[in-house]
PDB file of C-alpha atoms and ligand atoms in Angstrom:
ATOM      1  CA  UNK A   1      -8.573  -7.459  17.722  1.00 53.00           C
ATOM      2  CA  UNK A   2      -4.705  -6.240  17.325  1.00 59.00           C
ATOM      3  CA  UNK A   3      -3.081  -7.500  14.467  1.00 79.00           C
ATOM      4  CA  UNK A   4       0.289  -9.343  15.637  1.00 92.00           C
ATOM      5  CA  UNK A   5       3.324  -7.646  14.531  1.00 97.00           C
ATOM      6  CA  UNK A   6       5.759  -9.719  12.791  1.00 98.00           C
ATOM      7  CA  UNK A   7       9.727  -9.421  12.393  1.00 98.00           C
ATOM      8  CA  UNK A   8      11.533 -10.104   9.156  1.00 98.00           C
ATOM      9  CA  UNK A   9      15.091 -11.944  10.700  1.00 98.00           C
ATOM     10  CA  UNK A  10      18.089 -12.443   8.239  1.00 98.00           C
ATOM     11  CA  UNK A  11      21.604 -14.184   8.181  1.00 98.00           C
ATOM     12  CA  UNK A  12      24.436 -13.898   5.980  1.00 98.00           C
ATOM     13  CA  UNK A  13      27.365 -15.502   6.619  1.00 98.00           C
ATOM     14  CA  UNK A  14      30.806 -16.064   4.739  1.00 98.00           C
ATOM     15  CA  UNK A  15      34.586 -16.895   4.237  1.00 98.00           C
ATOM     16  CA  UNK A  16      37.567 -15.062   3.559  1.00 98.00           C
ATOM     17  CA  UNK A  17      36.142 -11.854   4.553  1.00 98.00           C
ATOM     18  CA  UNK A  18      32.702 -10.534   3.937  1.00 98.00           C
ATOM     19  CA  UNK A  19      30.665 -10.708   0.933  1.00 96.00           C
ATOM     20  CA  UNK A  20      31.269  -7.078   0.305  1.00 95.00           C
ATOM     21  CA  UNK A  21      34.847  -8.014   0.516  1.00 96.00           C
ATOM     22  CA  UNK A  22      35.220 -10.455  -1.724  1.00 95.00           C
ATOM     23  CA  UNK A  23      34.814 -13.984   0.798  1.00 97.00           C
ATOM     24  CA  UNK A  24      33.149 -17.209  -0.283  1.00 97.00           C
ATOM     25  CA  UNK A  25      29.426 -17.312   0.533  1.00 97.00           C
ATOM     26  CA  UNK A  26      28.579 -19.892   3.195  1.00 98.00           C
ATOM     27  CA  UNK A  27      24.817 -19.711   4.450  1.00 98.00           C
ATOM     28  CA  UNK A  28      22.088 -17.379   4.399  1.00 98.00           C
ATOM     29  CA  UNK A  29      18.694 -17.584   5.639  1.00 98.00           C
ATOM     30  CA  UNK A  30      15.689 -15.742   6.078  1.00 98.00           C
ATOM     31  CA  UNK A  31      12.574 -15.829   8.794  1.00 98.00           C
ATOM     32  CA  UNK A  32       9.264 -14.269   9.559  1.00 98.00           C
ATOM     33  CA  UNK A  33       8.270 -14.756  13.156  1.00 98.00           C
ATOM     34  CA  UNK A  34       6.176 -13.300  15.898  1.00 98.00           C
ATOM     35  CA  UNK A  35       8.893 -11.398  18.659  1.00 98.00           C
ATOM     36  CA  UNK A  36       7.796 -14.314  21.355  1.00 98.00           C
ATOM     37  CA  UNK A  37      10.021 -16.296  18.600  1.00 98.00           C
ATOM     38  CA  UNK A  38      13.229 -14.274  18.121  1.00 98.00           C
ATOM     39  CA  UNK A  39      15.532 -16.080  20.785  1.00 98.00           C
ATOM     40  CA  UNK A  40      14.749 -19.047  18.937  1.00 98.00           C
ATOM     41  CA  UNK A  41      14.753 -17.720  15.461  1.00 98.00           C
ATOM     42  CA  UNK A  42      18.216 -16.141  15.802  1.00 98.00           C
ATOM     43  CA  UNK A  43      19.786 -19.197  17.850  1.00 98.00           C
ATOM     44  CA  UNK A  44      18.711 -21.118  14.627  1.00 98.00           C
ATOM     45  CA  UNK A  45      19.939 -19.132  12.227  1.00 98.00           C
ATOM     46  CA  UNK A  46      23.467 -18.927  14.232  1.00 98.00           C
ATOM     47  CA  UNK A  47      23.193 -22.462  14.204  1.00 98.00           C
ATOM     48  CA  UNK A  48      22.766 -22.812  10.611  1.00 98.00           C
ATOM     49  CA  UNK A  49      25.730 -20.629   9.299  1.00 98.00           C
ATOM     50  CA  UNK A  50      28.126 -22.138  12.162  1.00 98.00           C
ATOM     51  CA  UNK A  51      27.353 -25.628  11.675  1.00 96.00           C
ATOM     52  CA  UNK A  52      27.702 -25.341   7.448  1.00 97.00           C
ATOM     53  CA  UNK A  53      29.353 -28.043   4.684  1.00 97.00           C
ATOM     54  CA  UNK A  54      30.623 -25.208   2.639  1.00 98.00           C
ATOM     55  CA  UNK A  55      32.791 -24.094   5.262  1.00 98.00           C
ATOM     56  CA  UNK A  56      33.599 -22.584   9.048  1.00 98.00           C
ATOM     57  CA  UNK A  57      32.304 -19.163   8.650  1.00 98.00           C
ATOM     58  CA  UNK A  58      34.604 -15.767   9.478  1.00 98.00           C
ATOM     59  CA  UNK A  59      32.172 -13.096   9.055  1.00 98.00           C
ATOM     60  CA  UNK A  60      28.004 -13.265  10.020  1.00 98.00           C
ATOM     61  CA  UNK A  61      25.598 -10.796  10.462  1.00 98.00           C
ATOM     62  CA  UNK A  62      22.218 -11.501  11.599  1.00 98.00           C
ATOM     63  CA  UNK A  63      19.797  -8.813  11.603  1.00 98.00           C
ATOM     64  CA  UNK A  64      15.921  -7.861  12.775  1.00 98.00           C
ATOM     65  CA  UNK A  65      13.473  -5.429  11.709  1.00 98.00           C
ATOM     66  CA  UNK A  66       9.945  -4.841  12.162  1.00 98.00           C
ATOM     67  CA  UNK A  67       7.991  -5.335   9.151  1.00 98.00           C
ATOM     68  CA  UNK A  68       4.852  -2.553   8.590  1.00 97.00           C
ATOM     69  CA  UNK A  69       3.363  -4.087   5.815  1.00 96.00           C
ATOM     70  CA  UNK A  70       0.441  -6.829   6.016  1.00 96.00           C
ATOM     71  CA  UNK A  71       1.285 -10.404   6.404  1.00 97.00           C
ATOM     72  CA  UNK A  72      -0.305 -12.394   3.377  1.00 98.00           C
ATOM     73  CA  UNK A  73      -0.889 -15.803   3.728  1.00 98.00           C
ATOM     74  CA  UNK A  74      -0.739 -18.391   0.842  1.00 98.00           C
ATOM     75  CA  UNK A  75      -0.701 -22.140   0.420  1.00 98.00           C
ATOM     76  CA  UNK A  76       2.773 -24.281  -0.643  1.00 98.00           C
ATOM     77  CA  UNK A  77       2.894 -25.297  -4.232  1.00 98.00           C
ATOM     78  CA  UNK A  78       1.903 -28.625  -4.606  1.00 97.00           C
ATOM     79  CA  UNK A  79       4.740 -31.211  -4.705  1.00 97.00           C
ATOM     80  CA  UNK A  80       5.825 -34.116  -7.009  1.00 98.00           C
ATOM     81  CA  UNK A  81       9.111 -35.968  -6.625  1.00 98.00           C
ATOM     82  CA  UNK A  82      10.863 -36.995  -9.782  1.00 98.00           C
ATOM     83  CA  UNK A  83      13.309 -40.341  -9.002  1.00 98.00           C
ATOM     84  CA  UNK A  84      16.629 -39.664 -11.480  1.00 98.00           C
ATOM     85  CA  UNK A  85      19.294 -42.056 -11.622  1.00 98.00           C
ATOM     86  CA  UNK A  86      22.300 -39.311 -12.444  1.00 98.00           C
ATOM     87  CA  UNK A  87      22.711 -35.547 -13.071  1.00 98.00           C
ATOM     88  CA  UNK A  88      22.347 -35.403 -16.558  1.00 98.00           C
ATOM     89  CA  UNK A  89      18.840 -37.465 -16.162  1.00 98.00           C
ATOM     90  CA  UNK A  90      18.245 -34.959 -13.977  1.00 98.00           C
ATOM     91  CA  UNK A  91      19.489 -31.861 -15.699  1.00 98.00           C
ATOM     92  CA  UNK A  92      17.198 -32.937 -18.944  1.00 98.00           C
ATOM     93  CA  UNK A  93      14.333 -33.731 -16.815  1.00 98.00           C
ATOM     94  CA  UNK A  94      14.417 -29.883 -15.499  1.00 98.00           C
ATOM     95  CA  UNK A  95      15.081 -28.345 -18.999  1.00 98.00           C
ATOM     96  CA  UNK A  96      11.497 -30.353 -19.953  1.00 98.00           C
ATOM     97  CA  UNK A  97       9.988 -28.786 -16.979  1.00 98.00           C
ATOM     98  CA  UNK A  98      11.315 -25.276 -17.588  1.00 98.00           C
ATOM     99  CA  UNK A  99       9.737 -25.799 -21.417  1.00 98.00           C
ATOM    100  CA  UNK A 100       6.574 -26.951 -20.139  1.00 98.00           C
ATOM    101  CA  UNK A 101       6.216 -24.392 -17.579  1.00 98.00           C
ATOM    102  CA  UNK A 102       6.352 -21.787 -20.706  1.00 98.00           C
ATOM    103  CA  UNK A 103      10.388 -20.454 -20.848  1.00 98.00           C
ATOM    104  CA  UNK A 104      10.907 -21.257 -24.575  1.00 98.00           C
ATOM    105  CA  UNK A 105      13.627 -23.891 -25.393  1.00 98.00           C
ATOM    106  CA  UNK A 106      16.295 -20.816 -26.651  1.00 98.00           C
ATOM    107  CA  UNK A 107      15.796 -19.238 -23.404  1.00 98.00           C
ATOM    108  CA  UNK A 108      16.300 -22.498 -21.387  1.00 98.00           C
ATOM    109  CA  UNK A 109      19.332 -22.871 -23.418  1.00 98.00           C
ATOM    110  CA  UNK A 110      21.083 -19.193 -23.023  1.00 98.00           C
ATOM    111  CA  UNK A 111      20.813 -19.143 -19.393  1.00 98.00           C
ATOM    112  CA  UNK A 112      21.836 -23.143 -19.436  1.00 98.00           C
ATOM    113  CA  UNK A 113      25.231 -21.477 -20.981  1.00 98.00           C
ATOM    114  CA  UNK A 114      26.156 -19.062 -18.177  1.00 98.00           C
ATOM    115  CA  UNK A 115      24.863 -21.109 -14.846  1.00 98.00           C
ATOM    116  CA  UNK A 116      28.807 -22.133 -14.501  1.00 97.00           C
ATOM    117  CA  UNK A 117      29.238 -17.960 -14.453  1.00 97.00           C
ATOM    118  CA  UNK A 118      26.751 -17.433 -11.688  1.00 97.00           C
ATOM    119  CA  UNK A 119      27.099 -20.227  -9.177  1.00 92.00           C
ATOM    120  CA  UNK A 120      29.404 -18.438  -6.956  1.00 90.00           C
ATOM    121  CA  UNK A 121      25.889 -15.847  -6.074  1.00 95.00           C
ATOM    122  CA  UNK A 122      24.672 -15.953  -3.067  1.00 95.00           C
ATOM    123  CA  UNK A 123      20.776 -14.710  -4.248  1.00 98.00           C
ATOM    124  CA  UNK A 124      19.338 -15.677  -7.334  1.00 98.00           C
ATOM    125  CA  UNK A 125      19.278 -14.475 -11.207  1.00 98.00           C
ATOM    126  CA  UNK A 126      16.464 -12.933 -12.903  1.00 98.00           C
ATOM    127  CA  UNK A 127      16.337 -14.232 -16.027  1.00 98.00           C
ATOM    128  CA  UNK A 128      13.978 -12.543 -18.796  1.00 97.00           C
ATOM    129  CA  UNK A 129      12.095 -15.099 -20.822  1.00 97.00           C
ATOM    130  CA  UNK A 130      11.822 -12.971 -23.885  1.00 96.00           C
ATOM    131  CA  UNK A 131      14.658 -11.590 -24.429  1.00 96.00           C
ATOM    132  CA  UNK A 132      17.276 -14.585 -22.996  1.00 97.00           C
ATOM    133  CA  UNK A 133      19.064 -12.167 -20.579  1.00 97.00           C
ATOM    134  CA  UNK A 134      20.084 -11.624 -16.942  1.00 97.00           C
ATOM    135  CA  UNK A 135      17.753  -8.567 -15.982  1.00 97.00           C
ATOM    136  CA  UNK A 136      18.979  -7.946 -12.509  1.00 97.00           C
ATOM    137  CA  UNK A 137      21.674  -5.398 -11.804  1.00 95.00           C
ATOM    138  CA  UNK A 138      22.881  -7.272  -8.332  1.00 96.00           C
ATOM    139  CA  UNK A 139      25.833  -8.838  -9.488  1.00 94.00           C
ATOM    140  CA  UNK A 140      27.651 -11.264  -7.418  1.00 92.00           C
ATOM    141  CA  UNK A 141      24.738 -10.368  -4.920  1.00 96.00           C
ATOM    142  CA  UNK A 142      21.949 -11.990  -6.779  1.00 97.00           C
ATOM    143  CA  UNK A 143      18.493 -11.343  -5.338  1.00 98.00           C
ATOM    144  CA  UNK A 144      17.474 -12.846  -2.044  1.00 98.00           C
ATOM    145  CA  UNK A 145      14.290 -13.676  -1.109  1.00 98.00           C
ATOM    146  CA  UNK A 146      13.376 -12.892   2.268  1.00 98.00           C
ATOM    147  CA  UNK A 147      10.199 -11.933   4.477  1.00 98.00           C
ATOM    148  CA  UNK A 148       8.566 -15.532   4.121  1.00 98.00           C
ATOM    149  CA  UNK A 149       8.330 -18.334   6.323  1.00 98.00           C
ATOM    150  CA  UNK A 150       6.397 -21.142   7.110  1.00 98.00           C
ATOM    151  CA  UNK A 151       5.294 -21.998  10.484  1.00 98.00           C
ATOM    152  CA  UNK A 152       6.489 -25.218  11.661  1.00 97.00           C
ATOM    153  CA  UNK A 153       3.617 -26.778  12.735  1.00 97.00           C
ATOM    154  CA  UNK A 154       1.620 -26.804   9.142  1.00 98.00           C
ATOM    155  CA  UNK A 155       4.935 -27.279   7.720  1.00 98.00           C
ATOM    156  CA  UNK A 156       5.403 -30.646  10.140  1.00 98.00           C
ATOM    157  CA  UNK A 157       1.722 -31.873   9.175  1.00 98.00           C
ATOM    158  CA  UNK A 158       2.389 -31.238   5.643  1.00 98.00           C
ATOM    159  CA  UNK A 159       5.310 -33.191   5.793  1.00 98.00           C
ATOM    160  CA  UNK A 160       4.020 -36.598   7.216  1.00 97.00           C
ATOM    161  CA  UNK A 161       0.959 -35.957   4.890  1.00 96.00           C
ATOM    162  CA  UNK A 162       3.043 -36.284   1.615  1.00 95.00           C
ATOM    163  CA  UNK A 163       5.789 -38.869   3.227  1.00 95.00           C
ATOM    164  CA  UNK A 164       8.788 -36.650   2.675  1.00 95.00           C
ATOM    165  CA  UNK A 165      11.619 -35.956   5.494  1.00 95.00           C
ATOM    166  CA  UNK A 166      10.348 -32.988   8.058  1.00 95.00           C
ATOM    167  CA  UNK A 167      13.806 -30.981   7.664  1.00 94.00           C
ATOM    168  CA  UNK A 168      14.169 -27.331   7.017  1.00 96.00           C
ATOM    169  CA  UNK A 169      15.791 -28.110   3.981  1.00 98.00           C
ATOM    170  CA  UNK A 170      12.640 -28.629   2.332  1.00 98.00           C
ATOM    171  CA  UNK A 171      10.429 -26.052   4.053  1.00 98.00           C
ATOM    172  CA  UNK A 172      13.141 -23.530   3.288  1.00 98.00           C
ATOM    173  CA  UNK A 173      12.986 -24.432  -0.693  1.00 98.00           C
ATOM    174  CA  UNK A 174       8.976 -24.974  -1.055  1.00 98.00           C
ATOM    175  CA  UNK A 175       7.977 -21.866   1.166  1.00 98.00           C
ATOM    176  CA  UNK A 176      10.412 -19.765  -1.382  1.00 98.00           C
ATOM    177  CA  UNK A 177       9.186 -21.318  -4.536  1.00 98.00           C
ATOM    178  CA  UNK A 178       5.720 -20.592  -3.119  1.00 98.00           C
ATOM    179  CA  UNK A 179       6.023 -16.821  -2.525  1.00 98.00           C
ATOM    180  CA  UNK A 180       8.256 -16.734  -5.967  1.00 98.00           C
ATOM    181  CA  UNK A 181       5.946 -18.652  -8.038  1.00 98.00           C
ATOM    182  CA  UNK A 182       2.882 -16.454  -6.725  1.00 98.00           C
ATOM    183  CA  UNK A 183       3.938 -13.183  -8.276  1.00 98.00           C
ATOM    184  CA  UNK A 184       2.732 -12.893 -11.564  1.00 97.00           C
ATOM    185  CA  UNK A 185       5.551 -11.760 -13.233  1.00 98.00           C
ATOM    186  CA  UNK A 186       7.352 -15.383 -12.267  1.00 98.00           C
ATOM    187  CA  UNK A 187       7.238 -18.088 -15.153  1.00 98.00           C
ATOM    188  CA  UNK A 188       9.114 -20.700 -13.445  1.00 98.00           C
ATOM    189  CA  UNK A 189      12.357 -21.278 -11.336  1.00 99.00           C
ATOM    190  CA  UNK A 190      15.208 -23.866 -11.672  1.00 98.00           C
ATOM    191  CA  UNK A 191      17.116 -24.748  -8.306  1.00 98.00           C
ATOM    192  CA  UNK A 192      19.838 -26.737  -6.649  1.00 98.00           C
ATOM    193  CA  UNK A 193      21.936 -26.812  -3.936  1.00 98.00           C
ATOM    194  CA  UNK A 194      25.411 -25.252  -3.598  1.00 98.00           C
ATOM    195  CA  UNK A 195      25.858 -27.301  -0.185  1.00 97.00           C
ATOM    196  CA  UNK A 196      28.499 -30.197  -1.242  1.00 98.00           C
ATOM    197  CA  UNK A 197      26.238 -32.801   0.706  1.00 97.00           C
ATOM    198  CA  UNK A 198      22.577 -31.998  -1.167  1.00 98.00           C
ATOM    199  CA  UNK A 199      21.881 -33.032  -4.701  1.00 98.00           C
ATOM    200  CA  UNK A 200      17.925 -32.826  -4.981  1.00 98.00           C
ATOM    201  CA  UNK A 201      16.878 -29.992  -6.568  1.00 98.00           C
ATOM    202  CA  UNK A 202      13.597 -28.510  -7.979  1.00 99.00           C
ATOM    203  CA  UNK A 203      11.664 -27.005 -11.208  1.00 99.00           C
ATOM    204  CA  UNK A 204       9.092 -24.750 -10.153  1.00 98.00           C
ATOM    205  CA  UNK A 205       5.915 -23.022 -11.665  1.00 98.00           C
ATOM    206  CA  UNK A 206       2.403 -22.062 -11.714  1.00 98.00           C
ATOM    207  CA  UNK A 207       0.590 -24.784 -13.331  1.00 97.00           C
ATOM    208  CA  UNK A 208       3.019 -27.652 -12.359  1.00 97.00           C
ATOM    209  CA  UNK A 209       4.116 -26.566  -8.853  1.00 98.00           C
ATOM    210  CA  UNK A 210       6.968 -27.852  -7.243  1.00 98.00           C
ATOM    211  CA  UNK A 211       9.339 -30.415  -9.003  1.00 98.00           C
ATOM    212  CA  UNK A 212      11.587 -31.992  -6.925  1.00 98.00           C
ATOM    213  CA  UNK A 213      14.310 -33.530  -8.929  1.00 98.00           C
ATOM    214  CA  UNK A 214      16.691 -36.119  -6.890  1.00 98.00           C
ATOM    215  CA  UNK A 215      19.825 -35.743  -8.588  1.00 98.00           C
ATOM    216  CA  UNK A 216      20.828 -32.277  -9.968  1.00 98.00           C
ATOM    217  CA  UNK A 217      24.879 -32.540  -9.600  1.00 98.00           C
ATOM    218  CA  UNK A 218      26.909 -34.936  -8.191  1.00 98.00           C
ATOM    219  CA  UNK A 219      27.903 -34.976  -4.587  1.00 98.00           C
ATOM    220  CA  UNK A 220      30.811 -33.074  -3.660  1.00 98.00           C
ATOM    221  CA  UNK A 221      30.504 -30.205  -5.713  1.00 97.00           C
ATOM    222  CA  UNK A 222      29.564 -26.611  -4.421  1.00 97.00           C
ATOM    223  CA  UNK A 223      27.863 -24.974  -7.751  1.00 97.00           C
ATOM    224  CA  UNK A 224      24.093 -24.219  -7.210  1.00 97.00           C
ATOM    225  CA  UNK A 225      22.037 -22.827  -9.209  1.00 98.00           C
ATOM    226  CA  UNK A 226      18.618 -20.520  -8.811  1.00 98.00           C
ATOM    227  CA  UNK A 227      17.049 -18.659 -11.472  1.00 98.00           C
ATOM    228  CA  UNK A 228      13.582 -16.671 -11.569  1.00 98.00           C
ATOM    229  CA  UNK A 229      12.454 -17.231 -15.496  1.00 98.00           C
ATOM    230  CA  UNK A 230      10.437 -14.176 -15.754  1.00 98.00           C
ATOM    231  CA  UNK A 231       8.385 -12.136 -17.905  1.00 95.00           C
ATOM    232  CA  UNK A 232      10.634  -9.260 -18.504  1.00 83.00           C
ATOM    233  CA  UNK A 233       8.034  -6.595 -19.550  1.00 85.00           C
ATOM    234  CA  UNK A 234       7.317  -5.586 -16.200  1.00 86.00           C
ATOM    235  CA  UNK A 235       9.291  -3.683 -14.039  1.00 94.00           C
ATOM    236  CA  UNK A 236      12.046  -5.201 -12.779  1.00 96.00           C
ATOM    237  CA  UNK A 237      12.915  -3.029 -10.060  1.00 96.00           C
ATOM    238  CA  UNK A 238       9.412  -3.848  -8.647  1.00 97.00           C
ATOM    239  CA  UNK A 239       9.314  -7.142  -9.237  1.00 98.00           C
ATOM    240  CA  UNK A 240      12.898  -7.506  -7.159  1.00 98.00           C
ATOM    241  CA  UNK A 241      11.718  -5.704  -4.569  1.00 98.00           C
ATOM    242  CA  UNK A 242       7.929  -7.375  -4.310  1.00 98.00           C
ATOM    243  CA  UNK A 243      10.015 -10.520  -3.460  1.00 98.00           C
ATOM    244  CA  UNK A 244      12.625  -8.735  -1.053  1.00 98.00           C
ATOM    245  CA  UNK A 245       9.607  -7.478   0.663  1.00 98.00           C
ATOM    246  CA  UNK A 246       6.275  -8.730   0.264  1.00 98.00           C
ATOM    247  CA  UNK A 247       5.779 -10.695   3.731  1.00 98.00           C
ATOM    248  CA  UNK A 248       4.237 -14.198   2.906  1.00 98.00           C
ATOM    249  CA  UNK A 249       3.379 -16.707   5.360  1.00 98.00           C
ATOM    250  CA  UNK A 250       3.015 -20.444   4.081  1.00 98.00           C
ATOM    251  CA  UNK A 251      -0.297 -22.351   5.387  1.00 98.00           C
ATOM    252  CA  UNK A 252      -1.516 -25.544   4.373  1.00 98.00           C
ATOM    253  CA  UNK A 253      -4.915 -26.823   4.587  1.00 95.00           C
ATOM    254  CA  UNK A 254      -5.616 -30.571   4.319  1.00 88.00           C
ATOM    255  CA  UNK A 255      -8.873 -29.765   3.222  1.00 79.00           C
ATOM    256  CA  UNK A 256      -7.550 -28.314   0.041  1.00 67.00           C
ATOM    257  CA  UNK A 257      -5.566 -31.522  -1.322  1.00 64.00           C
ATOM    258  CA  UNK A 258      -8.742 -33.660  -0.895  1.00 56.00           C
ATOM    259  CA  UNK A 259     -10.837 -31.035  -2.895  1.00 50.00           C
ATOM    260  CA  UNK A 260      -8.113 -31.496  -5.548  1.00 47.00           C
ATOM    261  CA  UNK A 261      -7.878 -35.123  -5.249  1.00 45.00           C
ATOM    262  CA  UNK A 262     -12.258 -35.243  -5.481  1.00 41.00           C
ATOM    263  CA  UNK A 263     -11.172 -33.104  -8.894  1.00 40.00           C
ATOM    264  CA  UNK A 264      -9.009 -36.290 -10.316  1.00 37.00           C
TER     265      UNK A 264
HETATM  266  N1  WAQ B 301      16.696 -15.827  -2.139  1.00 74.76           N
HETATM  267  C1  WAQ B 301      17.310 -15.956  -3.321  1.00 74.76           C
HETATM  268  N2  WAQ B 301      18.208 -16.900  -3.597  1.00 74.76           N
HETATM  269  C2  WAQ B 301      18.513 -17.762  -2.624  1.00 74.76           C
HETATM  270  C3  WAQ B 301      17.904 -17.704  -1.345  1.00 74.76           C
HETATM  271  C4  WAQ B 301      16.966 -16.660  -1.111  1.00 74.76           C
HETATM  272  N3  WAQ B 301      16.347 -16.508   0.057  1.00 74.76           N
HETATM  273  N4  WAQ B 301      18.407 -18.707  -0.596  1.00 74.76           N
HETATM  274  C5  WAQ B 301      19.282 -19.351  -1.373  1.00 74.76           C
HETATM  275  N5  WAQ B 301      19.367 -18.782  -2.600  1.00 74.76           N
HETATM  276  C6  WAQ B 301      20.218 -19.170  -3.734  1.00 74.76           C
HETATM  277  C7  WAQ B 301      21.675 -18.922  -3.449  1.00 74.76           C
HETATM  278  O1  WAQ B 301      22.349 -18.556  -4.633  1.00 74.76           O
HETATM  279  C8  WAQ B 301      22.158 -20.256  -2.991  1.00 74.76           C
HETATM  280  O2  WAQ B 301      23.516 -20.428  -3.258  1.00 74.76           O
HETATM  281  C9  WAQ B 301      21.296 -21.209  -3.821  1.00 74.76           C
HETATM  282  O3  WAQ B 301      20.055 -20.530  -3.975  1.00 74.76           O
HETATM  283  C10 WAQ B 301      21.073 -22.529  -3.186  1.00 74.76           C
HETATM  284  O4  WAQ B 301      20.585 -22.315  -1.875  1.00 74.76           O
HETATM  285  O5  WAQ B 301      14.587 -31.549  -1.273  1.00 74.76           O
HETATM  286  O6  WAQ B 301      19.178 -26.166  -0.347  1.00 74.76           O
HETATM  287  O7  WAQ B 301      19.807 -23.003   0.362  1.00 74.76           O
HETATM  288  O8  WAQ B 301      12.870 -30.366  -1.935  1.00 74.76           O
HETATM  289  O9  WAQ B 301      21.759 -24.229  -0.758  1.00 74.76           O
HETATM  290  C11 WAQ B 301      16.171 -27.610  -3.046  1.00 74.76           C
HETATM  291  C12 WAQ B 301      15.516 -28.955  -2.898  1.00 74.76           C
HETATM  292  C13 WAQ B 301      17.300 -27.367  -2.095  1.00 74.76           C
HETATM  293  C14 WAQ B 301      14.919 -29.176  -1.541  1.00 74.76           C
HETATM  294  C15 WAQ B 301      17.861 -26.016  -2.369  1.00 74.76           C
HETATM  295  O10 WAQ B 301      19.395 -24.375  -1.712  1.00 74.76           O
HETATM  296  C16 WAQ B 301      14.057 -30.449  -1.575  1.00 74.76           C
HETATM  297  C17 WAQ B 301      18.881 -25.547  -1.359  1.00 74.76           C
HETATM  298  P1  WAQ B 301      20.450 -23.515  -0.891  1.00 74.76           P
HETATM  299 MG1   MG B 302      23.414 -23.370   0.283  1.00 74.76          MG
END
């Protein structure tokens, strides 16, 4: 039997001119689909940067390619919500999390000092968990994730399985942390929203999986935050572009949850 192709789709889309020109990120997204679902894909990703609370958008690009390497498919991080009652509840719970997930309490601290610096990126910072430094050279860039997706389906029956809202939001956010949290080099990754209207945001890791934290910032405010904690003394050129272009499709398998639940 053929293998199906599959096409990595992007967006990027800002204000004030392009990124390369200086404008104000607005949305971004990235898909991995089967060429039956490009209309779709690319009518969805228009929709998303046109229809954004950061802003009305004066520069897009979307963009297509055909991807050569083999599809992997892995399962989604399991999930745990943690109920906060404010952002600096919040903000402590995550600094726990990042401790616990092994980025030592300096570390969490150094990058804590220069998220205000960095929230204006439209990827995300590598952050080196020995030596307490940004090891990325992409500047305002940041590094984006792309080449992963998670079929809507799974994702849908996923959803109603752990009781949590079936919105791309959260497919988006777990299917990254997934593929992230699956390269070896990852030690965990803090995240939250630079959209004024979303305040939930997430620790994530190996051993813990995906943290979802309800209040990160307050509403209103457009400084996110994403940072890859990682362990520096591999390459980081590789490690960049294993996560730029590794394809990774998310599938989840009831059966797996009640194996882990027998476990308990
Ligand atoms: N690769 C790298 N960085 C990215 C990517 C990507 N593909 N997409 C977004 N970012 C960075 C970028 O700097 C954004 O400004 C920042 O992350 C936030 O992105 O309820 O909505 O898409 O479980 O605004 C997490 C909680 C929501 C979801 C995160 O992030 C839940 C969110 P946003
Ligand atoms: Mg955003």
């Amino acid at each position: 039997m053929q293998e199906e192709t599959f096409y990595s789709v992007r967006m990027r889309a800002s204000m004030n001119g392009s990124h390369e020109d200086g404008g104000k990120h607005i949305s971004g997204g990235e898909r991995l689909i089967t060429f039956d679902n490009m209309k779709r894909t690319v009518n969805a990703l228009l929709e998303k940067g046109l229809s954004h609370s950061r802003g009305k958008p004066d520069f897009m690009q979307i963009q297509f390619e055909e991807v050569h390497e083999p599809v992997k498919k892995i399962h989604p991080l399991p999930m745990k919500t943690n109920e906060v009652e404010s952002p600096e509840e919040g903000q402590s719970l995550a600094r726990f999390l990042l401790e616990r997930a092994g980025v030592p309490r300096k570390v969490v601290e150094k990058a804590y000092q220069q998220i205000s610096e960095w929230s204006g990126i439209r990827g995300a910072v590598v952050f080196d968990i020995h030596t307490g430094k940004r090891v990325d050279q992409t500047h305002d860039k940041g590094v984006r994730v792309s080449r992963m997706d998670w079929p809507d389906l799974n994702f849908e029956q996923w959803a109603q399985r752990y009781g949590v809202p079936s919105n791309p939001r959260i497919k988006e956010a777990l299917a990254l942390a997934s593929k992230v949290n699956e390269h070896p080099a990852t030690v965990a990754e803090l995240c939250w929203s630079d959209d004024p209207d979303y305040i939930t945001g997430y620790v994530a890791g190996k051993k813990w999986g995906y943290q979802r934290i309800t209040a990160m910032k307050e509403y209103g405010t457009e400084e996110g935050c994403r940072i890859f904690f990682a362990d520096g003394s591999v390459n980081v050129n590789t490690y960049i572009n294993d996560l730029e272009k590794q394809p990774i499709l998310i599938e989840w398998e009831e059966d797996d949850d009640s194996k882990c639940d027998r476990k308990k």
